[in-house]
DNA sequence: GATGAATGAGATTTCATTCAT
DNA sequence: AATGAATGAAATCTCATTCAT
């Protein structure tokens, strides 16, 4: 049982396998309910080896959160080009976000739910990523506000709130995409842009936000 | 230890105390990390009494979720008057929501985080409430869409997505309000309405959503 | 739940109900697994009343054993007439025994199994009854031996052993009767007499013990 | 407390020690009253190790029953030679039986009392062994009956009853031997054979069953 | 005579973690 | 580099038993 003697393997690869297993198990059962036994078994190694490499259950969880946060952040960063207009940056960013979370649902669960639910030490790790995302969005809004003569009056506090709302909308749509079988990352992106950029009031008046690839401009 | 002999008490009141204690402890440490010992001690009773009344840790948690969900739902329902226009209903609803969650941060944590993180049985309980909220918002959007000749083309699927985004924005702002010391429920409500109803794009152009009490109309 | 206020009742009758309930529950689940809650509920009274009447779980069990032992002993004693020949006394006794145990299977279980399995204090209670039975059988064998010129050489020790064997055969047949759907007390009695009085060797030679009601020859 | 650090040991041996301890404790205090703490301590290991190897208290008990049943059955089987006459087979079998139970009184208690008293799951395990013994005895009686022209008329049902009686006599004598300080397995065997093969009636007439080693035949 | 409210003590079981090899 | 053997500590849950009314 368990597959006999395990093949020798460079440390980095072994560690990756362990983190993969941990992310999967933690996403499925929750951090506290996940047992080191299960994780070691899924990783195909013995428990002492997990301790040798990752030190403790807490450290293992922290490593998972950091790895997943870095990967998601990187995916978004790679997709955004800072020279383009704010709405285009947002569009590119959320599309990358939805694509990544759809392809890595366990990682997303770990970041979005597990990391925030098991004490401040882990929540802080997840908040670091959330703060980065919020900073990105805040910068976007602030930049756009600067260029828009009518709206200098957006206070910092207000921008912060708007950013929080936007991030929340994105997160919720990521969950929605992962839960709704037929929903795609592209649809989620379009919905998000219409919601965030145009607002429900405008949608009611027939004014949609125009996706970047659209032929004619929706905004002069 | 623990304050001597406990006073006799009718069952209903004792049960309430236990749920209060459970919500507080679970919000603080997370469901799995919360121990029945702690909960009983905070409730001022012995562990066996908790089991006698609530049956098991799982049932206790379920009872917490149900009670908190019912209370929050009720607070929102009581604040909304179905005859008023959609944006007014939304305004009233979110204000009640933010007020309630600000006054019951532990309950909100239990509903928003803990209930969704510890297995499908509890997630289902929380989803029931979320579905109710989503249904309310969906109805609002659909109604507004019907009255708005330009926007019949909103598909059901799209409305669903918009509702998810809106709920996510609300949840995120509730967290933000609870985390940001100086933020108030009223501010959060205003931000939400501007974000959701006007959209960022409009804000940039100086078009804000007008709060209901405002003297002159912001929308002709 | 439980039927509301219970009717007042003379103490003796209440106590009987409690013992009835205890015997049934203990036979079903075993002494240690039987809970005072269950017993009180089946008796239709509250737990404190059980304690008021029977004092403790141990005392309750002891009372059960004594009552059941007395009843079984009495049933056998009433059936045996000391003037008749030994085999006739045995026949009458075992028939009463099998009849009683078939009609009170729970009581038999309590005596035969439960009382002997939960520590010396209870085993002693059950042994008292077993000793009485053994004494009866021993007396029977000794008497018969005295009248039988060829067999004075049966030592006391040997008679003791024979009595133990006979009692064991009776007990086993009682179980067999209770377990085998179509078996009757009469059949068990006949089998026992053939086995014990004639012996297997004689049965092989066609010599059966003749039941008392049989006219003349054992089997034409 | 408990004798310091325990020596490392191959799994099989440790498991045997645990079963030894469990049988002893269970025989002494009864299954339900036996605590895993006690068993682990007597086995000289920590409680978790008991769970690691035997899985649960129920499984541990089952393992005890199976091991003891197998050992007793094996002891009897090894002593019986199927070519010899029926009474000789019986003599050899019961002597092995009494010898074994006298040397393993705890195992006998577990099989005879504990296994039958704590619910059907365990009773079934013990019944399996009892059924094997009964089958052996039944076969013996049936064989003897076939060879004995006078006694073909023994019905299957009757043989079953006789087997039950015989088994009960054996069990009771095993108890008697273990309880009576000066009683030996050989005496018990002789008593059993006289009782079962000759019957009390014959004993009264001076006809004894002749033990196999006896010089001349007791049966013409 | 009878009970609802309450608890001290102890049961089984699980888990993160370490040693010796 | 890797693991089988082992444990301290703590979790959930149950039970016999008693007050106060």
PDB file of N, CA, C and O in Angstrom, chain A residues 19-79:
ATOM      1  N   UNK A  19       3.203  20.815  -1.993  1.00  0.00           N
ATOM      2  CA  UNK A  19       2.315  21.978  -1.992  1.00  0.00           C
ATOM      3  C   UNK A  19       1.065  21.698  -2.823  1.00  0.00           C
ATOM      4  O   UNK A  19      -0.053  22.059  -2.423  1.00  0.00           O
ATOM      5  N   UNK A  20       1.262  21.048  -3.975  1.00  0.00           N
ATOM      6  CA  UNK A  20       0.087  20.688  -4.776  1.00  0.00           C
ATOM      7  C   UNK A  20      -0.897  19.879  -3.939  1.00  0.00           C
ATOM      8  O   UNK A  20      -2.094  20.176  -3.903  1.00  0.00           O
ATOM      9  N   UNK A  21      -0.373  18.861  -3.270  1.00  0.00           N
ATOM     10  CA  UNK A  21      -1.250  18.003  -2.466  1.00  0.00           C
ATOM     11  C   UNK A  21      -1.927  18.814  -1.370  1.00  0.00           C
ATOM     12  O   UNK A  21      -3.132  18.701  -1.138  1.00  0.00           O
ATOM     13  N   UNK A  22      -1.154  19.657  -0.710  1.00  0.00           N
ATOM     14  CA  UNK A  22      -1.708  20.433   0.393  1.00  0.00           C
ATOM     15  C   UNK A  22      -2.836  21.338  -0.094  1.00  0.00           C
ATOM     16  O   UNK A  22      -3.903  21.413   0.524  1.00  0.00           O
ATOM     17  N   UNK A  23      -2.587  22.026  -1.209  1.00  0.00           N
ATOM     18  CA  UNK A  23      -3.612  22.932  -1.733  1.00  0.00           C
ATOM     19  C   UNK A  23      -4.892  22.146  -2.027  1.00  0.00           C
ATOM     20  O   UNK A  23      -5.997  22.571  -1.661  1.00  0.00           O
ATOM     21  N   UNK A  24      -4.742  20.987  -2.641  1.00  0.00           N
ATOM     22  CA  UNK A  24      -5.931  20.216  -2.998  1.00  0.00           C
ATOM     23  C   UNK A  24      -6.689  19.768  -1.755  1.00  0.00           C
ATOM     24  O   UNK A  24      -7.908  19.931  -1.660  1.00  0.00           O
ATOM     25  N   UNK A  25      -5.950  19.209  -0.809  1.00  0.00           N
ATOM     26  CA  UNK A  25      -6.618  18.704   0.394  1.00  0.00           C
ATOM     27  C   UNK A  25      -7.239  19.839   1.210  1.00  0.00           C
ATOM     28  O   UNK A  25      -8.369  19.740   1.688  1.00  0.00           O
ATOM     29  N   UNK A  26      -6.495  20.913   1.356  1.00  0.00           N
ATOM     30  CA  UNK A  26      -7.016  22.033   2.150  1.00  0.00           C
ATOM     31  C   UNK A  26      -8.246  22.637   1.485  1.00  0.00           C
ATOM     32  O   UNK A  26      -9.224  22.987   2.155  1.00  0.00           O
ATOM     33  N   UNK A  27      -8.200  22.751   0.161  1.00  0.00           N
ATOM     34  CA  UNK A  27      -9.379  23.291  -0.522  1.00  0.00           C
ATOM     35  C   UNK A  27     -10.580  22.383  -0.308  1.00  0.00           C
ATOM     36  O   UNK A  27     -11.697  22.841  -0.088  1.00  0.00           O
ATOM     37  N   UNK A  28     -10.322  21.077  -0.312  1.00  0.00           N
ATOM     38  CA  UNK A  28     -11.444  20.137  -0.215  1.00  0.00           C
ATOM     39  C   UNK A  28     -12.001  20.056   1.202  1.00  0.00           C
ATOM     40  O   UNK A  28     -13.210  20.133   1.389  1.00  0.00           O
ATOM     41  N   UNK A  29     -11.124  19.910   2.187  1.00  0.00           N
ATOM     42  CA  UNK A  29     -11.626  19.658   3.545  1.00  0.00           C
ATOM     43  C   UNK A  29     -11.535  20.854   4.478  1.00  0.00           C
ATOM     44  O   UNK A  29     -12.054  20.793   5.591  1.00  0.00           O
ATOM     45  N   UNK A  30     -10.885  21.899   4.067  1.00  0.00           N
ATOM     46  CA  UNK A  30     -10.634  23.002   4.986  1.00  0.00           C
ATOM     47  C   UNK A  30      -9.321  22.782   5.728  1.00  0.00           C
ATOM     48  O   UNK A  30      -8.904  21.648   5.941  1.00  0.00           O
ATOM     49  N   UNK A  31      -8.706  23.899   6.133  1.00  0.00           N
ATOM     50  CA  UNK A  31      -7.373  23.795   6.719  1.00  0.00           C
ATOM     51  C   UNK A  31      -7.347  22.904   7.959  1.00  0.00           C
ATOM     52  O   UNK A  31      -6.556  21.965   8.053  1.00  0.00           O
ATOM     53  N   UNK A  32      -8.195  23.179   8.922  1.00  0.00           N
ATOM     54  CA  UNK A  32      -8.120  22.441  10.181  1.00  0.00           C
ATOM     55  C   UNK A  32      -8.470  20.975   9.985  1.00  0.00           C
ATOM     56  O   UNK A  32      -7.896  20.106  10.633  1.00  0.00           O
ATOM     57  N   UNK A  33      -9.423  20.712   9.107  1.00  0.00           N
ATOM     58  CA  UNK A  33      -9.833  19.324   8.900  1.00  0.00           C
ATOM     59  C   UNK A  33      -8.819  18.557   8.049  1.00  0.00           C
ATOM     60  O   UNK A  33      -8.795  17.328   8.075  1.00  0.00           O
ATOM     61  N   UNK A  34      -8.015  19.259   7.302  1.00  0.00           N
ATOM     62  CA  UNK A  34      -7.005  18.571   6.494  1.00  0.00           C
ATOM     63  C   UNK A  34      -5.952  17.967   7.417  1.00  0.00           C
ATOM     64  O   UNK A  34      -5.447  18.644   8.305  1.00  0.00           O
ATOM     65  N   UNK A  35      -5.612  16.725   7.214  1.00  0.00           N
ATOM     66  CA  UNK A  35      -4.617  16.103   8.091  1.00  0.00           C
ATOM     67  C   UNK A  35      -3.299  15.915   7.345  1.00  0.00           C
ATOM     68  O   UNK A  35      -3.276  15.708   6.132  1.00  0.00           O
ATOM     69  N   UNK A  36      -2.239  16.014   8.090  1.00  0.00           N
ATOM     70  CA  UNK A  36      -0.924  15.840   7.497  1.00  0.00           C
ATOM     71  C   UNK A  36      -0.800  14.450   6.873  1.00  0.00           C
ATOM     72  O   UNK A  36      -0.090  14.273   5.877  1.00  0.00           O
ATOM     73  N   UNK A  37      -1.462  13.481   7.446  1.00  0.00           N
ATOM     74  CA  UNK A  37      -1.459  12.139   6.875  1.00  0.00           C
ATOM     75  C   UNK A  37      -1.982  12.152   5.443  1.00  0.00           C
ATOM     76  O   UNK A  37      -1.329  11.647   4.521  1.00  0.00           O
ATOM     77  N   UNK A  38      -3.158  12.722   5.285  1.00  0.00           N
ATOM     78  CA  UNK A  38      -3.756  12.794   3.959  1.00  0.00           C
ATOM     79  C   UNK A  38      -2.827  13.482   2.962  1.00  0.00           C
ATOM     80  O   UNK A  38      -2.630  13.033   1.835  1.00  0.00           O
ATOM     81  N   UNK A  39      -2.306  14.607   3.393  1.00  0.00           N
ATOM     82  CA  UNK A  39      -1.463  15.392   2.492  1.00  0.00           C
ATOM     83  C   UNK A  39      -0.230  14.585   2.088  1.00  0.00           C
ATOM     84  O   UNK A  39       0.120  14.498   0.902  1.00  0.00           O
ATOM     85  N   UNK A  40       0.412  13.972   3.072  1.00  0.00           N
ATOM     86  CA  UNK A  40       1.607  13.181   2.754  1.00  0.00           C
ATOM     87  C   UNK A  40       1.251  12.047   1.790  1.00  0.00           C
ATOM     88  O   UNK A  40       1.957  11.791   0.824  1.00  0.00           O
ATOM     89  N   UNK A  41       0.116  11.401   2.064  1.00  0.00           N
ATOM     90  CA  UNK A  41      -0.256  10.278   1.201  1.00  0.00           C
ATOM     91  C   UNK A  41      -0.505  10.745  -0.228  1.00  0.00           C
ATOM     92  O   UNK A  41      -0.021  10.135  -1.188  1.00  0.00           O
ATOM     93  N   UNK A  42      -1.258  11.838  -0.373  1.00  0.00           N
ATOM     94  CA  UNK A  42      -1.535  12.339  -1.722  1.00  0.00           C
ATOM     95  C   UNK A  42      -0.245  12.781  -2.415  1.00  0.00           C
ATOM     96  O   UNK A  42      -0.099  12.639  -3.631  1.00  0.00           O
ATOM     97  N   UNK A  43       0.688  13.307  -1.642  1.00  0.00           N
ATOM     98  CA  UNK A  43       1.962  13.736  -2.244  1.00  0.00           C
ATOM     99  C   UNK A  43       2.844  12.529  -2.552  1.00  0.00           C
ATOM    100  O   UNK A  43       3.858  12.661  -3.241  1.00  0.00           O
ATOM    101  N   UNK A  44       2.477  11.384  -2.019  1.00  0.00           N
ATOM    102  CA  UNK A  44       3.253  10.186  -2.300  1.00  0.00           C
ATOM    103  C   UNK A  44       4.538  10.081  -1.498  1.00  0.00           C
ATOM    104  O   UNK A  44       5.493   9.431  -1.923  1.00  0.00           O
ATOM    105  N   UNK A  45       4.570  10.744  -0.345  1.00  0.00           N
ATOM    106  CA  UNK A  45       5.772  10.657   0.494  1.00  0.00           C
ATOM    107  C   UNK A  45       5.366  10.352   1.928  1.00  0.00           C
ATOM    108  O   UNK A  45       4.190  10.302   2.251  1.00  0.00           O
ATOM    109  N   UNK A  46       6.366  10.141   2.770  1.00  0.00           N
ATOM    110  CA  UNK A  46       6.054   9.861   4.161  1.00  0.00           C
ATOM    111  C   UNK A  46       5.944  11.178   4.941  1.00  0.00           C
ATOM    112  O   UNK A  46       6.507  12.197   4.550  1.00  0.00           O
ATOM    113  N   UNK A  47       5.240  11.094   6.048  1.00  0.00           N
ATOM    114  CA  UNK A  47       5.002  12.306   6.819  1.00  0.00           C
ATOM    115  C   UNK A  47       6.296  12.992   7.271  1.00  0.00           C
ATOM    116  O   UNK A  47       6.412  14.214   7.126  1.00  0.00           O
ATOM    117  N   UNK A  48       7.267  12.257   7.810  1.00  0.00           N
ATOM    118  CA  UNK A  48       8.472  12.951   8.269  1.00  0.00           C
ATOM    119  C   UNK A  48       9.122  13.790   7.170  1.00  0.00           C
ATOM    120  O   UNK A  48       9.714  14.822   7.452  1.00  0.00           O
ATOM    121  N   UNK A  49       8.976  13.346   5.927  1.00  0.00           N
ATOM    122  CA  UNK A  49       9.582  14.123   4.849  1.00  0.00           C
ATOM    123  C   UNK A  49       8.879  15.473   4.687  1.00  0.00           C
ATOM    124  O   UNK A  49       9.528  16.502   4.436  1.00  0.00           O
ATOM    125  N   UNK A  50       7.587  15.458   4.847  1.00  0.00           N
ATOM    126  CA  UNK A  50       6.863  16.731   4.773  1.00  0.00           C
ATOM    127  C   UNK A  50       7.391  17.678   5.844  1.00  0.00           C
ATOM    128  O   UNK A  50       7.642  18.859   5.578  1.00  0.00           O
ATOM    129  N   UNK A  51       7.604  17.138   7.031  1.00  0.00           N
ATOM    130  CA  UNK A  51       8.114  17.992   8.107  1.00  0.00           C
ATOM    131  C   UNK A  51       9.532  18.455   7.811  1.00  0.00           C
ATOM    132  O   UNK A  51       9.904  19.584   8.093  1.00  0.00           O
ATOM    133  N   UNK A  52      10.310  17.560   7.246  1.00  0.00           N
ATOM    134  CA  UNK A  52      11.681  17.931   6.913  1.00  0.00           C
ATOM    135  C   UNK A  52      11.700  19.106   5.937  1.00  0.00           C
ATOM    136  O   UNK A  52      12.494  20.038   6.076  1.00  0.00           O
ATOM    137  N   UNK A  53      10.805  19.075   4.965  1.00  0.00           N
ATOM    138  CA  UNK A  53      10.814  20.126   3.942  1.00  0.00           C
ATOM    139  C   UNK A  53      10.037  21.364   4.368  1.00  0.00           C
ATOM    140  O   UNK A  53      10.465  22.484   4.154  1.00  0.00           O
ATOM    141  N   UNK A  54       8.895  21.168   4.958  1.00  0.00           N
ATOM    142  CA  UNK A  54       8.009  22.318   5.207  1.00  0.00           C
ATOM    143  C   UNK A  54       7.879  22.700   6.669  1.00  0.00           C
ATOM    144  O   UNK A  54       7.209  23.661   6.997  1.00  0.00           O
ATOM    145  N   UNK A  55       8.451  21.897   7.546  1.00  0.00           N
ATOM    146  CA  UNK A  55       8.620  22.322   8.930  1.00  0.00           C
ATOM    147  C   UNK A  55       7.416  22.155   9.860  1.00  0.00           C
ATOM    148  O   UNK A  55       7.556  21.632  10.947  1.00  0.00           O
ATOM    149  N   UNK A  56       6.258  22.599   9.479  1.00  0.00           N
ATOM    150  CA  UNK A  56       5.090  22.440  10.350  1.00  0.00           C
ATOM    151  C   UNK A  56       3.829  22.656   9.521  1.00  0.00           C
ATOM    152  O   UNK A  56       3.907  23.123   8.378  1.00  0.00           O
ATOM    153  N   UNK A  57       2.704  22.312  10.095  1.00  0.00           N
ATOM    154  CA  UNK A  57       1.463  22.471   9.346  1.00  0.00           C
ATOM    155  C   UNK A  57       1.212  23.946   9.037  1.00  0.00           C
ATOM    156  O   UNK A  57       0.812  24.289   7.929  1.00  0.00           O
ATOM    157  N   UNK A  58       1.458  24.780  10.001  1.00  0.00           N
ATOM    158  CA  UNK A  58       1.280  26.210   9.774  1.00  0.00           C
ATOM    159  C   UNK A  58       2.179  26.717   8.655  1.00  0.00           C
ATOM    160  O   UNK A  58       1.728  27.430   7.748  1.00  0.00           O
ATOM    161  N   UNK A  59       3.435  26.330   8.714  1.00  0.00           N
ATOM    162  CA  UNK A  59       4.348  26.783   7.663  1.00  0.00           C
ATOM    163  C   UNK A  59       3.931  26.242   6.303  1.00  0.00           C
ATOM    164  O   UNK A  59       4.053  26.942   5.290  1.00  0.00           O
ATOM    165  N   UNK A  60       3.467  25.030   6.307  1.00  0.00           N
ATOM    166  CA  UNK A  60       3.007  24.455   5.038  1.00  0.00           C
ATOM    167  C   UNK A  60       1.866  25.278   4.466  1.00  0.00           C
ATOM    168  O   UNK A  60       1.844  25.620   3.275  1.00  0.00           O
ATOM    169  N   UNK A  61       0.911  25.622   5.320  1.00  0.00           N
ATOM    170  CA  UNK A  61      -0.234  26.417   4.864  1.00  0.00           C
ATOM    171  C   UNK A  61       0.261  27.778   4.361  1.00  0.00           C
ATOM    172  O   UNK A  61      -0.144  28.234   3.274  1.00  0.00           O
ATOM    173  N   UNK A  62       1.120  28.400   5.126  1.00  0.00           N
ATOM    174  CA  UNK A  62       1.658  29.695   4.707  1.00  0.00           C
ATOM    175  C   UNK A  62       2.321  29.583   3.330  1.00  0.00           C
ATOM    176  O   UNK A  62       2.098  30.429   2.453  1.00  0.00           O
ATOM    177  N   UNK A  63       3.104  28.535   3.158  1.00  0.00           N
ATOM    178  CA  UNK A  63       3.768  28.355   1.864  1.00  0.00           C
ATOM    179  C   UNK A  63       2.747  28.212   0.747  1.00  0.00           C
ATOM    180  O   UNK A  63       2.925  28.773  -0.347  1.00  0.00           O
ATOM    181  N   UNK A  64       1.662  27.477   1.028  1.00  0.00           N
ATOM    182  CA  UNK A  64       0.608  27.337   0.012  1.00  0.00           C
ATOM    183  C   UNK A  64       0.043  28.704  -0.347  1.00  0.00           C
ATOM    184  O   UNK A  64      -0.089  29.059  -1.532  1.00  0.00           O
ATOM    185  N   UNK A  65      -0.325  29.449   0.672  1.00  0.00           N
ATOM    186  CA  UNK A  65      -0.940  30.749   0.411  1.00  0.00           C
ATOM    187  C   UNK A  65       0.002  31.626  -0.403  1.00  0.00           C
ATOM    188  O   UNK A  65      -0.386  32.216  -1.411  1.00  0.00           O
ATOM    189  N   UNK A  66       1.269  31.669   0.011  1.00  0.00           N
ATOM    190  CA  UNK A  66       2.208  32.523  -0.712  1.00  0.00           C
ATOM    191  C   UNK A  66       2.357  32.088  -2.162  1.00  0.00           C
ATOM    192  O   UNK A  66       2.342  32.908  -3.073  1.00  0.00           O
ATOM    193  N   UNK A  67       2.504  30.799  -2.362  1.00  0.00           N
ATOM    194  CA  UNK A  67       2.691  30.339  -3.733  1.00  0.00           C
ATOM    195  C   UNK A  67       1.485  30.684  -4.596  1.00  0.00           C
ATOM    196  O   UNK A  67       1.628  31.219  -5.699  1.00  0.00           O
ATOM    197  N   UNK A  68       0.298  30.402  -4.079  1.00  0.00           N
ATOM    198  CA  UNK A  68      -0.895  30.656  -4.881  1.00  0.00           C
ATOM    199  C   UNK A  68      -1.093  32.146  -5.111  1.00  0.00           C
ATOM    200  O   UNK A  68      -1.491  32.570  -6.203  1.00  0.00           O
ATOM    201  N   UNK A  69      -0.838  32.938  -4.077  1.00  0.00           N
ATOM    202  CA  UNK A  69      -0.991  34.382  -4.238  1.00  0.00           C
ATOM    203  C   UNK A  69      -0.014  34.908  -5.285  1.00  0.00           C
ATOM    204  O   UNK A  69      -0.382  35.704  -6.159  1.00  0.00           O
ATOM    205  N   UNK A  70       1.216  34.440  -5.197  1.00  0.00           N
ATOM    206  CA  UNK A  70       2.210  34.910  -6.169  1.00  0.00           C
ATOM    207  C   UNK A  70       1.804  34.545  -7.588  1.00  0.00           C
ATOM    208  O   UNK A  70       1.899  35.362  -8.515  1.00  0.00           O
ATOM    209  N   UNK A  71       1.313  33.329  -7.751  1.00  0.00           N
ATOM    210  CA  UNK A  71       0.954  32.881  -9.098  1.00  0.00           C
ATOM    211  C   UNK A  71      -0.201  33.708  -9.656  1.00  0.00           C
ATOM    212  O   UNK A  71      -0.166  34.157 -10.811  1.00  0.00           O
ATOM    213  N   UNK A  72      -1.209  33.926  -8.836  1.00  0.00           N
ATOM    214  CA  UNK A  72      -2.357  34.696  -9.316  1.00  0.00           C
ATOM    215  C   UNK A  72      -1.941  36.138  -9.621  1.00  0.00           C
ATOM    216  O   UNK A  72      -2.267  36.698 -10.679  1.00  0.00           O
ATOM    217  N   UNK A  73      -1.222  36.720  -8.684  1.00  0.00           N
ATOM    218  CA  UNK A  73      -0.756  38.089  -8.910  1.00  0.00           C
ATOM    219  C   UNK A  73       0.054  38.194 -10.194  1.00  0.00           C
ATOM    220  O   UNK A  73      -0.158  39.105 -11.010  1.00  0.00           O
ATOM    221  N   UNK A  74       0.935  37.219 -10.383  1.00  0.00           N
ATOM    222  CA  UNK A  74       1.782  37.256 -11.569  1.00  0.00           C
ATOM    223  C   UNK A  74       0.958  37.152 -12.853  1.00  0.00           C
ATOM    224  O   UNK A  74       1.206  37.868 -13.830  1.00  0.00           O
ATOM    225  N   UNK A  75      -0.044  36.282 -12.814  1.00  0.00           N
ATOM    226  CA  UNK A  75      -0.881  36.115 -14.003  1.00  0.00           C
ATOM    227  C   UNK A  75      -1.539  37.441 -14.371  1.00  0.00           C
ATOM    228  O   UNK A  75      -1.600  37.827 -15.550  1.00  0.00           O
ATOM    229  N   UNK A  76      -2.040  38.146 -13.348  1.00  0.00           N
ATOM    230  CA  UNK A  76      -2.691  39.428 -13.640  1.00  0.00           C
ATOM    231  C   UNK A  76      -1.657  40.449 -14.122  1.00  0.00           C
ATOM    232  O   UNK A  76      -1.856  41.135 -15.129  1.00  0.00           O
ATOM    233  N   UNK A  77      -0.564  40.541 -13.413  1.00  0.00           N
ATOM    234  CA  UNK A  77       0.440  41.539 -13.789  1.00  0.00           C
ATOM    235  C   UNK A  77       0.904  41.352 -15.241  1.00  0.00           C
ATOM    236  O   UNK A  77       1.036  42.316 -16.007  1.00  0.00           O
ATOM    237  N   UNK A  78       1.110  40.088 -15.594  1.00  0.00           N
ATOM    238  CA  UNK A  78       1.613  39.831 -16.945  1.00  0.00           C
ATOM    239  C   UNK A  78       0.632  40.274 -18.018  1.00  0.00           C
ATOM    240  O   UNK A  78       1.015  40.565 -19.156  1.00  0.00           O
ATOM    241  N   UNK A  79      -0.654  40.325 -17.638  1.00  0.00           N
ATOM    242  CA  UNK A  79      -1.664  40.623 -18.655  1.00  0.00           C
ATOM    243  C   UNK A  79      -1.893  42.124 -18.837  1.00  0.00           C
ATOM    244  O   UNK A  79      -2.455  42.556 -19.850  1.00  0.00           O
TER     245      UNK A  79
END
